[in-house]
XYZ file of C-alpha atoms in Angstrom:
782
model
C 14.300 -42.947 -11.268
C 15.417 -39.420 -12.173
C 11.969 -38.587 -13.554
C 10.309 -39.805 -10.358
C 12.709 -37.758 -8.202
C 12.137 -34.627 -10.292
C 8.374 -35.009 -9.987
C 8.661 -35.441 -6.233
C 10.818 -32.295 -5.842
C 8.543 -30.236 -8.111
C 5.512 -31.330 -6.112
C 7.354 -30.380 -2.923
C 8.051 -26.924 -4.347
C 4.451 -26.458 -5.454
C 3.319 -27.552 -1.999
C 5.500 -24.899 -0.357
C 4.024 -22.255 -2.671
C 0.528 -23.195 -1.446
C 1.696 -22.177 2.049
C 3.558 -19.006 1.069
C 0.698 -16.797 2.391
C 1.409 -18.180 5.876
C 5.029 -17.046 5.882
C 6.245 -13.926 7.690
C 9.713 -13.247 9.105
C 10.097 -10.195 11.357
C 13.765 -9.826 10.484
C 12.822 -8.340 7.105
C 11.850 -4.808 6.156
C 8.162 -5.032 5.085
C 8.062 -8.588 6.465
C 4.513 -9.477 5.377
C 5.330 -8.868 1.726
C 9.058 -9.432 1.299
C 9.159 -12.792 3.118
C 6.499 -14.272 0.875
C 7.926 -12.889 -2.369
C 11.453 -14.025 -1.496
C 10.384 -17.628 -0.808
C 8.089 -17.668 -3.861
C 10.847 -16.459 -6.202
C 13.442 -18.919 -4.886
C 11.056 -21.895 -5.113
C 9.921 -20.958 -8.624
C 13.501 -20.531 -9.847
C 14.470 -23.951 -8.482
C 11.477 -25.928 -9.733
C 11.400 -24.180 -13.121
C 14.918 -25.427 -13.863
C 13.908 -28.910 -12.686
C 10.730 -28.689 -14.749
C 12.768 -28.045 -17.918
C 14.903 -31.067 -17.073
C 11.757 -33.151 -16.570
C 10.408 -32.119 -19.994
C 13.710 -33.002 -21.615
C 13.199 -36.514 -20.192
C 9.443 -36.817 -20.753
C 7.952 -34.486 -23.377
C 4.435 -35.169 -22.077
C 5.090 -32.633 -19.306
C 5.730 -29.749 -21.664
C 3.669 -26.550 -21.115
C 0.116 -26.389 -22.407
C 0.013 -23.775 -25.186
C -3.514 -22.440 -24.908
C -5.242 -19.108 -25.402
C -4.715 -18.402 -21.686
C -0.990 -19.133 -22.052
C -0.645 -16.709 -24.954
C -2.823 -14.119 -23.192
C -0.551 -14.201 -20.149
C 2.569 -14.009 -22.317
C 1.108 -11.143 -24.349
C 0.269 -9.197 -21.202
C 3.856 -9.512 -19.947
C 5.327 -8.517 -23.327
C 3.079 -5.451 -23.505
C 3.965 -4.571 -19.910
C 7.634 -4.810 -20.839
C 7.137 -2.535 -23.867
C 5.170 0.054 -21.872
C 7.898 0.039 -19.222
C 10.627 0.554 -21.827
C 8.665 3.539 -23.111
C 7.913 4.723 -19.572
C 9.705 6.973 -17.133
C 11.646 4.498 -14.992
C 12.369 1.073 -16.445
C 14.554 0.067 -13.458
C 11.633 0.492 -11.060
C 9.237 -1.099 -13.569
C 11.437 -4.172 -13.828
C 12.483 -4.673 -10.203
C 9.662 -3.010 -8.298
C 10.350 -1.861 -4.746
C 10.564 -3.520 -1.338
C 7.142 -2.444 -0.070
C 5.244 -4.121 -2.922
C 8.001 -6.453 -4.199
C 6.321 -6.681 -7.568
C 7.567 -5.276 -10.875
C 8.049 -7.233 -14.079
C 10.329 -9.525 -12.082
C 7.370 -10.893 -10.119
C 5.243 -11.159 -13.273
C 7.924 -13.346 -14.847
C 7.932 -15.611 -11.799
C 4.138 -15.804 -11.851
C 4.215 -16.727 -15.522
C 6.783 -19.435 -14.744
C 4.446 -20.696 -11.996
C 1.553 -20.761 -14.476
C 3.682 -22.585 -17.059
C 4.722 -25.225 -14.533
C 1.304 -26.026 -13.087
C -0.489 -26.017 -16.448
C 2.047 -28.461 -17.888
C 3.092 -30.517 -14.865
C -0.346 -31.164 -13.337
C -1.910 -33.405 -15.984
C -5.068 -34.939 -14.541
C -8.061 -34.139 -12.402
C -6.814 -36.078 -9.365
C -3.643 -34.012 -9.191
C -5.526 -30.734 -9.661
C -7.898 -31.578 -6.823
C -4.896 -32.450 -4.652
C -3.335 -29.060 -5.333
C -6.598 -27.256 -4.593
C -6.681 -29.187 -1.312
C -3.195 -27.908 -0.480
C -4.291 -24.353 -1.311
C -7.295 -24.724 1.011
C -5.128 -26.013 3.858
C -2.858 -23.004 3.394
C -5.849 -20.651 3.552
C -7.134 -22.444 6.645
C -3.827 -21.889 8.448
C -4.020 -18.194 7.569
C -7.639 -18.117 8.772
C -6.763 -19.736 12.110
C -4.092 -17.093 12.691
C -6.795 -14.497 11.994
C -9.081 -16.231 14.490
C -6.254 -16.043 17.029
C -6.185 -12.278 16.497
C -9.953 -12.126 16.964
C -9.702 -14.116 20.218
C -6.815 -11.893 21.347
C -4.409 -14.802 21.862
C -1.133 -13.357 23.134
C 1.102 -15.584 21.020
C -0.514 -14.387 17.766
C 0.922 -11.322 16.046
C -1.280 -8.192 16.168
C -3.830 -9.941 18.380
C -6.728 -7.756 19.518
C -5.788 -4.835 17.264
C -8.989 -4.100 15.359
C -9.619 -5.510 11.876
C -8.084 -8.916 11.205
C -4.981 -9.181 9.009
C -3.448 -12.553 9.999
C -0.092 -13.409 8.400
C -1.036 -11.276 5.377
C -0.588 -8.013 7.291
C -3.503 -6.141 5.716
C -7.272 -6.762 6.139
C -8.096 -6.010 2.493
C -5.396 -8.376 1.186
C -6.514 -11.059 3.649
C -10.108 -10.774 2.453
C -9.021 -10.875 -1.198
C -6.969 -14.012 -0.560
C -9.741 -15.788 1.353
C -12.263 -15.159 -1.432
C -10.308 -17.772 -3.384
C -10.284 -20.097 -0.370
C -14.079 -19.936 -0.065
C -14.623 -20.714 -3.752
C -12.002 -23.485 -3.777
C -13.803 -25.148 -0.862
C -17.162 -24.880 -2.650
C -15.585 -26.309 -5.817
C -14.154 -29.322 -3.967
C -17.470 -29.837 -2.168
C -19.023 -30.650 -5.545
C -16.039 -32.681 -6.734
C -15.613 -35.053 -3.801
C -18.002 -37.889 -3.045
C -16.882 -38.599 0.527
C -19.499 -37.150 2.891
C -16.941 -36.314 5.613
C -14.885 -34.382 3.100
C -18.001 -32.565 1.931
C -18.690 -31.479 5.529
C -15.065 -30.380 5.875
C -15.273 -28.253 2.732
C -18.563 -26.593 3.640
C -17.307 -25.822 7.169
C -14.111 -24.414 5.664
C -16.087 -22.149 3.344
C -18.282 -20.906 6.207
C -15.283 -20.349 8.498
C -13.319 -18.407 5.887
C -16.421 -16.405 4.991
C -16.655 -15.484 8.682
C -13.029 -14.309 8.655
C -13.714 -12.220 5.539
C -16.619 -10.570 7.358
C -14.375 -9.883 10.363
C -11.872 -8.061 8.143
C -14.700 -5.553 7.477
C -13.395 -5.130 3.925
C -16.138 -3.559 1.848
C -14.691 -4.308 -1.588
C -14.351 -8.026 -0.864
C -17.888 -8.248 0.491
C -19.348 -6.405 -2.505
C -17.460 -8.831 -4.761
C -18.868 -11.829 -2.862
C -22.436 -10.514 -2.957
C -22.205 -9.830 -6.691
C -20.714 -13.271 -7.359
C -23.461 -14.905 -5.286
C -26.141 -13.125 -7.323
C -24.351 -14.072 -10.547
C -24.016 -17.717 -9.557
C -27.706 -17.892 -8.603
C -28.641 -16.307 -11.921
C -26.559 -18.872 -13.828
C -27.920 -21.761 -11.775
C -31.529 -20.666 -12.211
C -31.414 -19.962 -15.931
C -28.733 -22.303 -17.277
C -29.007 -25.513 -15.294
C -31.725 -28.105 -14.777
C -32.087 -27.271 -11.112
C -35.192 -28.255 -9.162
C -37.855 -25.511 -9.338
C -38.112 -25.238 -5.553
C -34.339 -24.837 -5.259
C -34.446 -22.058 -7.865
C -37.179 -20.315 -5.904
C -35.136 -20.667 -2.723
C -32.139 -19.062 -4.432
C -34.242 -16.137 -5.664
C -35.672 -15.736 -2.152
C -32.113 -15.626 -0.791
C -31.276 -12.717 -3.119
C -34.402 -10.893 -1.951
C -33.459 -11.449 1.710
C -29.955 -10.116 1.052
C -31.332 -6.944 -0.517
C -33.830 -6.445 2.310
C -31.175 -7.002 4.979
C -28.798 -4.616 3.204
C -31.509 -1.958 3.100
C -32.339 -2.534 6.771
C -28.696 -2.092 7.797
C -28.230 1.016 5.651
C -31.328 2.786 6.963
C -30.496 1.824 10.560
C -26.817 2.683 10.490
C -27.085 4.872 13.594
C -28.544 2.118 15.775
C -26.469 0.216 18.345
C -27.114 -3.015 16.420
C -25.087 -1.658 13.479
C -22.588 0.477 15.403
C -21.534 -2.426 17.631
C -20.471 -4.453 14.583
C -17.331 -3.241 12.803
C -18.445 -5.081 9.676
C -22.000 -3.659 9.564
C -20.722 -0.213 10.507
C -18.301 -0.168 7.576
C -20.817 -1.656 5.137
C -23.480 0.898 6.058
C -21.021 3.798 5.850
C -20.434 3.353 2.108
C -21.118 6.803 0.751
C -19.729 9.359 -1.673
C -19.210 11.566 1.392
C -17.140 8.933 3.184
C -13.517 10.079 3.533
C -12.082 6.846 2.104
C -14.456 7.013 -0.874
C -13.659 10.687 -1.351
C -9.914 9.962 -1.400
C -10.404 7.105 -3.857
C -12.408 9.306 -6.217
C -9.749 12.021 -6.118
C -7.051 9.421 -6.788
C -9.010 8.005 -9.724
C -9.466 11.521 -11.081
C -5.672 11.968 -11.030
C -5.321 8.572 -12.726
C -7.726 9.627 -15.467
C -5.618 12.715 -16.181
C -2.575 10.449 -16.522
C -4.413 8.100 -18.893
C -5.378 11.021 -21.133
C -1.757 12.164 -21.150
C -0.361 8.769 -22.229
C -3.303 6.696 -23.462
C -1.652 4.037 -25.621
C 1.150 2.388 -23.598
C 0.854 4.332 -20.357
C 3.575 5.436 -17.972
C 5.247 2.083 -17.387
C 4.727 -0.605 -14.769
C 5.053 0.576 -11.135
C 4.966 4.243 -12.213
C 1.519 5.189 -10.939
C 3.135 7.473 -8.339
C 4.401 9.765 -11.108
C 0.852 10.325 -12.339
C -0.468 10.746 -8.811
C 2.200 13.378 -8.105
C 1.794 15.239 -11.382
C -1.981 15.502 -10.957
C -2.046 15.525 -7.150
C -5.372 16.706 -5.740
C -4.522 18.999 -2.786
C -7.822 18.143 -1.089
C -6.401 14.687 -0.323
C -4.267 16.351 2.334
C -6.280 17.294 5.436
C -3.773 17.051 8.283
C -0.363 15.498 9.096
C -2.069 12.101 9.447
C -3.375 12.093 5.871
C -2.064 9.547 3.371
C -0.525 11.622 0.594
C 1.727 9.125 -1.206
C -0.024 6.600 -3.435
C 1.787 4.108 -5.663
C -1.440 2.349 -6.637
C -4.821 3.655 -7.765
C -6.684 1.126 -5.587
C -8.619 0.210 -8.694
C -7.412 -2.429 -11.135
C -8.798 -0.643 -14.212
C -7.083 2.663 -13.434
C -3.905 0.893 -12.311
C -3.552 -1.108 -15.523
C -4.614 1.797 -17.753
C -2.145 4.219 -16.160
C 0.838 1.880 -16.110
C 0.159 -0.076 -19.320
C -2.099 2.216 -21.294
C -5.333 1.142 -22.951
C -3.451 -1.655 -24.740
C -2.142 -3.048 -21.455
C -5.567 -2.749 -19.841
C -7.236 -4.661 -22.686
C -4.588 -7.392 -22.500
C -5.149 -7.734 -18.750
C -8.953 -7.775 -19.058
C -8.745 -10.445 -21.777
C -6.418 -12.556 -19.607
C -8.845 -12.414 -16.666
C -12.151 -12.742 -18.509
C -11.319 -15.064 -21.397
C -11.529 -18.110 -19.075
C -14.966 -16.951 -17.884
C -16.072 -16.434 -21.482
C -14.710 -19.852 -22.435
C -16.468 -21.608 -19.548
C -19.757 -19.881 -20.254
C -19.744 -20.532 -23.981
C -18.264 -24.032 -24.093
C -19.769 -25.559 -20.960
C -22.820 -23.606 -19.849
C -24.429 -22.813 -23.209
C -22.244 -25.159 -25.307
C -21.792 -22.997 -28.387
C -18.933 -22.955 -30.830
C -16.087 -20.603 -30.218
C -16.106 -17.078 -31.592
C -14.917 -16.264 -35.102
C -11.721 -14.486 -33.983
C -10.478 -17.458 -31.944
C -11.457 -19.926 -34.694
C -9.586 -17.869 -37.282
C -6.535 -17.658 -35.014
C -6.515 -21.403 -34.417
C -7.125 -22.322 -38.058
C -4.540 -20.139 -39.743
C -1.804 -19.652 -37.176
C -1.770 -22.742 -34.962
C -2.291 -26.462 -35.298
C -4.599 -28.206 -32.883
C -3.099 -30.910 -30.796
C -4.975 -34.169 -30.763
C -6.076 -35.588 -27.484
C -7.548 -34.020 -24.401
C -6.695 -34.387 -20.755
C -9.206 -32.914 -18.414
C -11.816 -32.923 -21.194
C -11.740 -36.712 -21.305
C -12.538 -36.914 -17.621
C -15.567 -34.617 -17.799
C -18.519 -36.930 -18.096
C -21.091 -35.305 -15.897
C -22.854 -32.361 -17.522
C -24.317 -31.046 -14.269
C -20.999 -31.163 -12.408
C -19.271 -29.445 -15.313
C -21.819 -26.649 -15.302
C -21.496 -26.165 -11.562
C -17.711 -26.078 -11.947
C -18.050 -23.462 -14.666
C -20.451 -21.383 -12.548
C -18.114 -21.526 -9.540
C -15.099 -20.302 -11.471
C -16.997 -17.674 -13.467
C -18.376 -16.311 -10.190
C -14.920 -16.437 -8.608
C -13.400 -14.453 -11.478
C -16.062 -11.766 -11.082
C -15.707 -11.708 -7.278
C -11.950 -11.278 -7.616
C -12.286 -8.565 -10.247
C -14.911 -6.572 -8.338
C -12.929 -6.559 -5.094
C -9.931 -5.457 -7.180
C -11.889 -2.337 -8.133
C -11.268 -1.113 -4.571
C -7.795 -2.417 -3.814
C -4.843 -3.887 -5.721
C -3.096 -7.215 -6.119
C -0.253 -8.588 -4.034
C 1.423 -11.984 -4.148
C -1.177 -13.677 -1.917
C -3.911 -12.863 -4.454
C -1.732 -13.446 -7.493
C -0.897 -17.037 -6.485
C -4.508 -18.355 -6.371
C -5.378 -16.271 -9.444
C -2.597 -17.939 -11.425
C -3.680 -21.282 -9.986
C -7.188 -20.945 -11.468
C -5.749 -19.687 -14.771
C -3.566 -22.795 -14.886
C -6.461 -25.061 -13.994
C -8.856 -23.507 -16.515
C -6.146 -23.640 -19.144
C -6.460 -27.406 -18.959
C -10.095 -27.074 -20.083
C -9.077 -25.169 -23.197
C -7.799 -26.609 -26.455
C -4.037 -26.993 -26.737
C -2.010 -25.892 -29.766
C 1.007 -27.524 -31.319
C 4.305 -25.992 -32.488
C 6.871 -28.312 -33.991
C 9.832 -26.714 -32.261
C 8.104 -26.976 -28.877
C 7.479 -30.695 -29.372
C 11.212 -31.362 -29.482
C 13.031 -32.477 -26.330
C 16.194 -30.822 -27.602
C 14.602 -27.379 -27.270
C 14.017 -27.949 -23.547
C 17.473 -29.450 -23.004
C 19.095 -26.340 -24.447
C 16.964 -24.077 -22.250
C 17.714 -26.245 -19.230
C 21.471 -25.937 -19.793
C 21.234 -22.148 -20.252
C 19.203 -21.698 -17.075
C 21.439 -24.084 -15.138
C 24.457 -21.930 -16.018
C 22.598 -18.756 -15.008
C 20.952 -20.326 -11.963
C 23.401 -19.283 -9.240
C 23.856 -15.697 -10.528
C 20.067 -15.321 -10.764
C 19.493 -16.730 -7.276
C 22.122 -14.361 -5.847
C 21.149 -11.175 -7.711
C 17.387 -11.641 -7.514
C 17.112 -13.074 -3.999
C 20.182 -13.436 -1.787
C 21.668 -9.986 -2.319
C 18.344 -8.125 -1.819
C 17.608 -10.281 1.254
C 20.983 -9.448 2.824
C 20.433 -5.733 2.224
C 16.893 -5.999 3.575
C 17.970 -7.699 6.803
C 20.773 -5.178 7.235
C 18.370 -2.234 7.062
C 16.250 -3.782 9.812
C 19.361 -4.181 11.978
C 20.196 -0.524 11.319
C 16.720 0.604 12.375
C 16.816 -1.553 15.517
C 20.248 -0.164 16.425
C 18.888 3.373 15.989
C 15.908 2.673 18.260
C 18.281 1.348 20.949
C 20.443 4.503 20.649
C 23.417 2.608 19.171
C 23.946 5.412 16.664
C 27.432 4.588 15.431
C 26.497 0.983 14.688
C 23.233 2.070 13.100
C 25.056 4.545 10.845
C 27.484 1.866 9.657
C 24.657 -0.625 9.061
C 22.762 1.900 6.927
C 25.870 2.372 4.800
C 26.324 -1.402 4.563
C 22.731 -1.888 3.399
C 23.200 0.758 0.714
C 26.499 -0.798 -0.378
C 24.621 -3.848 -1.712
C 23.204 -1.487 -4.346
C 19.887 -3.296 -4.714
C 16.468 -2.148 -5.891
C 15.654 -1.355 -2.238
C 18.102 1.556 -2.019
C 15.440 4.206 -2.630
C 13.483 3.045 0.425
C 16.628 2.487 2.490
C 17.811 6.059 1.930
C 14.471 7.349 3.209
C 15.046 5.483 6.489
C 18.663 6.648 6.594
C 17.556 10.279 6.149
C 14.949 9.911 8.903
C 17.640 8.477 11.193
C 20.076 11.348 10.523
C 17.440 14.089 10.745
C 16.136 12.707 14.042
C 19.682 12.714 15.420
C 20.147 16.351 14.388
C 16.792 17.381 15.871
C 17.281 15.561 19.186
C 20.998 16.372 19.312
C 21.885 12.717 19.805
C 25.554 11.667 19.724
C 28.323 14.247 19.286
C 28.097 17.303 17.079
C 31.013 16.016 14.956
C 29.192 12.702 14.363
C 25.969 14.457 13.445
C 27.854 16.688 11.030
C 29.521 13.651 9.392
C 26.188 11.846 9.090
C 24.579 14.964 7.622
C 27.237 15.256 4.921
C 26.829 11.582 4.048
C 23.061 11.729 3.720
C 23.418 14.886 1.587
C 25.458 12.771 -0.809
C 23.002 9.851 -0.706
C 19.922 11.996 -1.290
C 21.530 13.531 -4.351
C 22.029 9.974 -5.650
C 18.358 9.364 -4.834
C 17.327 12.139 -7.210
C 19.788 11.074 -9.914
C 18.312 7.557 -9.845
C 14.693 8.734 -9.929
C 14.631 12.348 -11.128
C 10.864 12.301 -11.790
C 9.780 11.370 -8.260
C 8.829 14.496 -6.293
C 9.055 12.548 -3.016
C 12.837 12.517 -3.394
C 12.962 16.299 -3.740
C 10.765 16.857 -0.676
C 12.930 14.411 1.288
C 16.050 16.403 0.340
C 14.346 19.708 1.222
C 13.359 18.374 4.646
C 16.886 17.237 5.325
C 18.336 20.605 4.316
C 15.862 22.313 6.653
C 17.260 20.187 9.488
C 20.941 20.315 8.554
C 21.244 24.048 7.795
C 22.705 24.558 11.280
C 25.937 23.156 9.802
C 25.751 25.132 6.564
C 23.387 28.086 6.138
C 23.646 27.799 2.339
C 21.566 24.620 2.521
C 18.538 26.869 2.996
C 19.170 28.462 -0.389
C 19.390 24.913 -1.747
C 15.915 24.217 -0.345
C 14.516 27.109 -2.374
C 16.315 25.927 -5.519
C 15.159 22.306 -5.072
C 11.586 23.458 -4.400
C 11.384 24.931 -7.895
C 12.298 21.567 -9.434
C 9.777 19.834 -7.179
C 7.099 22.352 -8.139
C 7.521 21.411 -11.804
C 6.852 17.752 -10.966
C 3.926 18.268 -8.595
C 2.719 21.875 -8.515
C -0.271 21.177 -6.279
C 1.548 19.538 -3.356
C 1.375 21.870 -0.311
C 4.446 20.301 1.325
C 6.684 21.819 -1.329
C 5.534 25.284 -0.229
C 5.773 24.339 3.458
C 9.424 23.343 3.150
C 10.220 26.400 1.048
C 8.440 28.600 3.601
C 10.365 27.062 6.517
C 13.647 27.718 4.721
C 12.632 31.329 4.135
C 11.743 31.746 7.828
C 15.119 30.333 8.869
C 16.945 32.634 6.435
C 14.945 35.577 7.748
C 15.888 34.675 11.316
C 19.539 34.277 10.299
C 19.758 37.734 8.731
C 17.744 39.253 11.568
C 20.286 37.952 14.099
C 23.067 39.421 11.947
C 21.330 42.777 12.058
C 20.506 42.781 8.330
C 16.845 43.750 8.798
C 16.249 44.480 5.115
C 17.288 40.992 4.001
C 15.395 39.440 6.906
C 12.213 41.287 5.951
C 12.604 40.178 2.327
C 12.770 36.498 3.295
C 9.870 36.863 5.734
C 7.738 38.284 2.929
C 8.725 35.381 0.682
C 7.871 32.936 3.460
C 4.428 34.492 3.847
C 3.920 34.159 0.090
C 4.904 30.443 0.192
C 2.435 29.646 2.980
C -0.301 31.621 1.241
C 0.325 29.503 -1.865
C -0.291 26.399 0.224
C -3.590 27.844 1.477
C -4.627 28.744 -2.064
C -4.356 25.051 -3.021
C -6.749 23.941 -0.272
C -8.223 26.444 2.160
C -9.434 23.704 4.530
C -6.044 22.629 5.939
C -5.251 23.746 9.477
C -1.516 23.128 9.020
C -1.323 25.678 6.192
C -2.980 28.390 8.306
C -0.813 27.687 11.363
C 2.352 27.928 9.274
C 1.199 31.268 7.882
C 0.145 32.606 11.294
C 3.538 31.752 12.793
C 5.210 33.501 9.862
C 2.991 36.570 10.365
C 3.952 36.617 14.047
C 7.617 36.782 13.101
C 6.894 39.872 11.000
C 4.412 41.244 13.635
C 1.452 41.568 11.260
C -1.216 41.591 13.974
C -4.175 42.456 11.764
C -3.345 39.715 9.283
C -3.016 37.190 12.130
C -6.501 38.053 13.364
C -7.781 37.940 9.792
C -6.602 34.345 9.272
C -7.759 33.242 12.724
C -11.226 34.551 11.828
C -11.059 32.750 8.462
C -10.408 29.452 10.228
C -13.365 30.058 12.526
C -15.664 30.868 9.584
C -14.544 27.780 7.646
C -15.103 25.583 10.690
C -11.451 24.540 10.937
C -11.094 23.063 14.406
C -7.741 24.484 15.456
C -8.740 25.190 19.048
C -7.236 22.005 20.438
C -4.279 21.567 22.750
C -1.554 20.794 20.206
C -2.425 23.691 17.875
C -3.020 26.258 20.622
C 0.261 25.307 22.281
C 2.095 25.789 18.999
C 0.610 29.259 18.446
C 1.165 30.340 22.067
C 4.805 29.203 22.067
C 5.439 31.057 18.802
C 3.775 34.174 20.239
C 6.156 34.144 23.204
C 9.176 33.543 20.944
C 8.211 36.512 18.744
C 7.205 38.684 21.748
C 3.583 38.869 20.637
C 2.430 38.696 24.255
C -1.193 39.624 23.630
C -1.537 36.523 21.464
C 0.426 34.492 24.019
C -2.011 35.512 26.759
C -5.033 34.826 24.545
C -3.940 31.323 23.624
C -2.604 30.312 27.037
C -5.969 31.356 28.445
C -7.631 28.980 25.980
C -5.210 26.244 26.971
C -6.045 26.671 30.683
C -9.728 26.261 29.826
C -9.099 23.119 27.732
C -6.556 21.674 30.200
C -7.357 23.278 33.589
C -5.374 20.624 35.480
C -2.143 21.211 33.556
C 0.022 23.547 35.734
C 2.479 24.285 32.908
C -0.107 26.328 30.964
C -0.956 28.406 34.056
C 2.744 29.046 34.587
C 3.199 30.088 30.959
C 0.145 32.345 31.203
C 1.573 34.019 34.300
C 4.930 34.488 32.544
C 3.184 35.971 29.517
C 1.534 38.598 31.740
C 4.840 39.538 33.348
C 6.492 39.742 29.908
C 3.720 42.136 28.887
C 4.295 44.152 32.071
C 1.041 43.296 33.878
C 2.489 42.329 37.259
C -0.836 42.212 39.104
C -2.332 39.742 36.666
C 0.888 37.677 36.717
C 0.672 37.434 40.527
C -3.034 36.536 40.341
C -2.311 33.626 37.997
C 0.749 32.596 40.053
C -1.525 32.208 43.078
C -3.626 29.819 41.024
C -0.477 27.758 40.389
C -0.054 27.379 44.176
C -3.284 25.366 44.263
C -1.520 22.494 42.480
C 0.445 21.884 45.684
C 3.775 20.055 46.080
C 6.705 21.945 44.557
C 4.424 24.320 42.689
C 3.500 26.164 45.904
C 7.075 27.047 46.820
C 7.968 27.922 43.214
C 4.933 30.211 42.944
C 5.808 31.965 46.213
C 9.347 32.520 44.993
C 8.038 33.838 41.643
C 5.606 36.243 43.373
C 8.376 37.455 45.704
C 10.683 38.191 42.746
C 7.938 40.189 41.028
C 7.118 42.094 44.186
C 10.793 42.846 44.843
C 11.277 43.747 41.173
C 13.986 41.063 40.893
C 12.327 39.115 38.071
C 14.258 39.529 34.835
C 11.989 39.999 31.823
C 13.165 38.548 28.496
């Protein structure tokens, strides 16, 4: 009775895991990721304990010790070693909230693999679990369809590329690749014609959703896997000659269609399809491709620096920062913080070294090798594996799935499907990275294919007592693990969301207390929570929300927290820039914070010397110090800081001379020190380089700075440009008129003021009053 109950509960848990990709709770920070990982971890922890109890009752359910099992275990051990030798073991082990990965997730995935490879013992049960996985992917796909149809009750409906409950188009496409192949696999396994129709319709539907995500990497992976599967079918199976010819014709049609789309990418036929537009835009000159290549170049530098064991799991950001390519940054909208290489080879090589990469590649491709050699061409295993089995392990007698395989053709098709799936998954992973929704089906196929491999026997692992002891140990640790790994992080996570919601509704006191409460849990999310806390405090200071005393108290508290941030992760330059930005906001309460910015910038420069934002923040601090001493009448000190500020902004330009932001910062600094010739020099440089700064936001910024620094010629020049770009905006005409009066050109000021009258309403009376004051010489000039 107990055994039956345990099996029922374990199946229930496995069933829930099949639907984890559907789950998303908006009350969590990073809800698309954290919700899924939280549920997955809790379910795995529960059923793994029950699984050990089941084995202690019935030893037949013990794990299958195969090459895949040992490959997975080896990969985790090597990851652990590389993380111990790396820069931040805490982050390597726990991961962060945004990705929710780390060694902790790998351990749960390995537990999932161990359970399914040992608990699911026959073909009927495997097909049932694949059915559950397909249903889960169908639910996700229907949510995506709801987005496509712009159904109001579906999250993110009508907002461009489909993301469904996954939250990201690339991750959705990666997940559905498995769904398509699972459906094709079951199509060949089931005999019922209605089920066959269901599977083929499912595959077509999910393929359609993949296309609608417009994810290039996934589509390239699918095309390659299709070509591979056709190649294997044509040359390694006894397929009808006409069918083989049809397959080869299909490949030819695909190539011809691809060429047609590429060479007609400027036609309306291509431009009107988001999918075709993205597929045809694949180019080395494409901005996304360019960014990827620069990121991979940084990764390569990191690999050369630590080739053997790498930098430690989850530490790609350290390499990216150290070897940051300044050409990644184009404007304030650029993505400049990468924690993944968006390429599985570079990711694994950077974080785990060449050894970790080889272990990962073996784990992924050994099943494909095994299927090809043992099923498709039916040759004996390689010498290395034979030697390993003969001298280190004892073969277990008896086979499970092997006994049920009696149809050579079906077996070969099964092998071709899963070989092609492995390659499709791997190729799409060359352009993105894994998350839980792709890990789950990957581990599922590893577990399934493990049942095709030979099993090895260890005496100690054949003993029920071994599993009873482990069950008792885990049962004792169960509640502490559940609390520390799941409940405590979840409470902190929900608290941070409440804090952010309170801030957006202007409930500042409550928000402040909730931020402190979230941090008090002291979980692995604290680094991300402090970033949000700092943004909250700095926004309050900038907008002058709440009372000055409250803002001052909040500023002092975040000072303290950001110092902890650096102590916890002293090698992450993002923490230093965050502290510098806060100091540049909070210096109104303590002018010495600006000197701290300069000191912190030197530490940041050592970690990431090519990041322009370090020099921006340093330059801002030097401007503020210059202004401070100027107001005190200490012109010499003011001039010294202005010169240093100019030097900082010039350093930023020297890193990448294509960035508008760097030039604008320098020009504003030159205005403060009234270096007219230099201002014109850099404006001309921007024109020559084709930097498009002559847009409203940039011109407004320069014109406002010109007025503030009494550079009225520049103010007039740029307000004139603004009136040409935005002729219907009365404010720019008013500012232009004021700039003329500040310069002393009353006639021109009156002429422009008359133009303001044409806007009617209150502007007419205000303009008349302004003109009268000028005429009567009653207008006070700044």
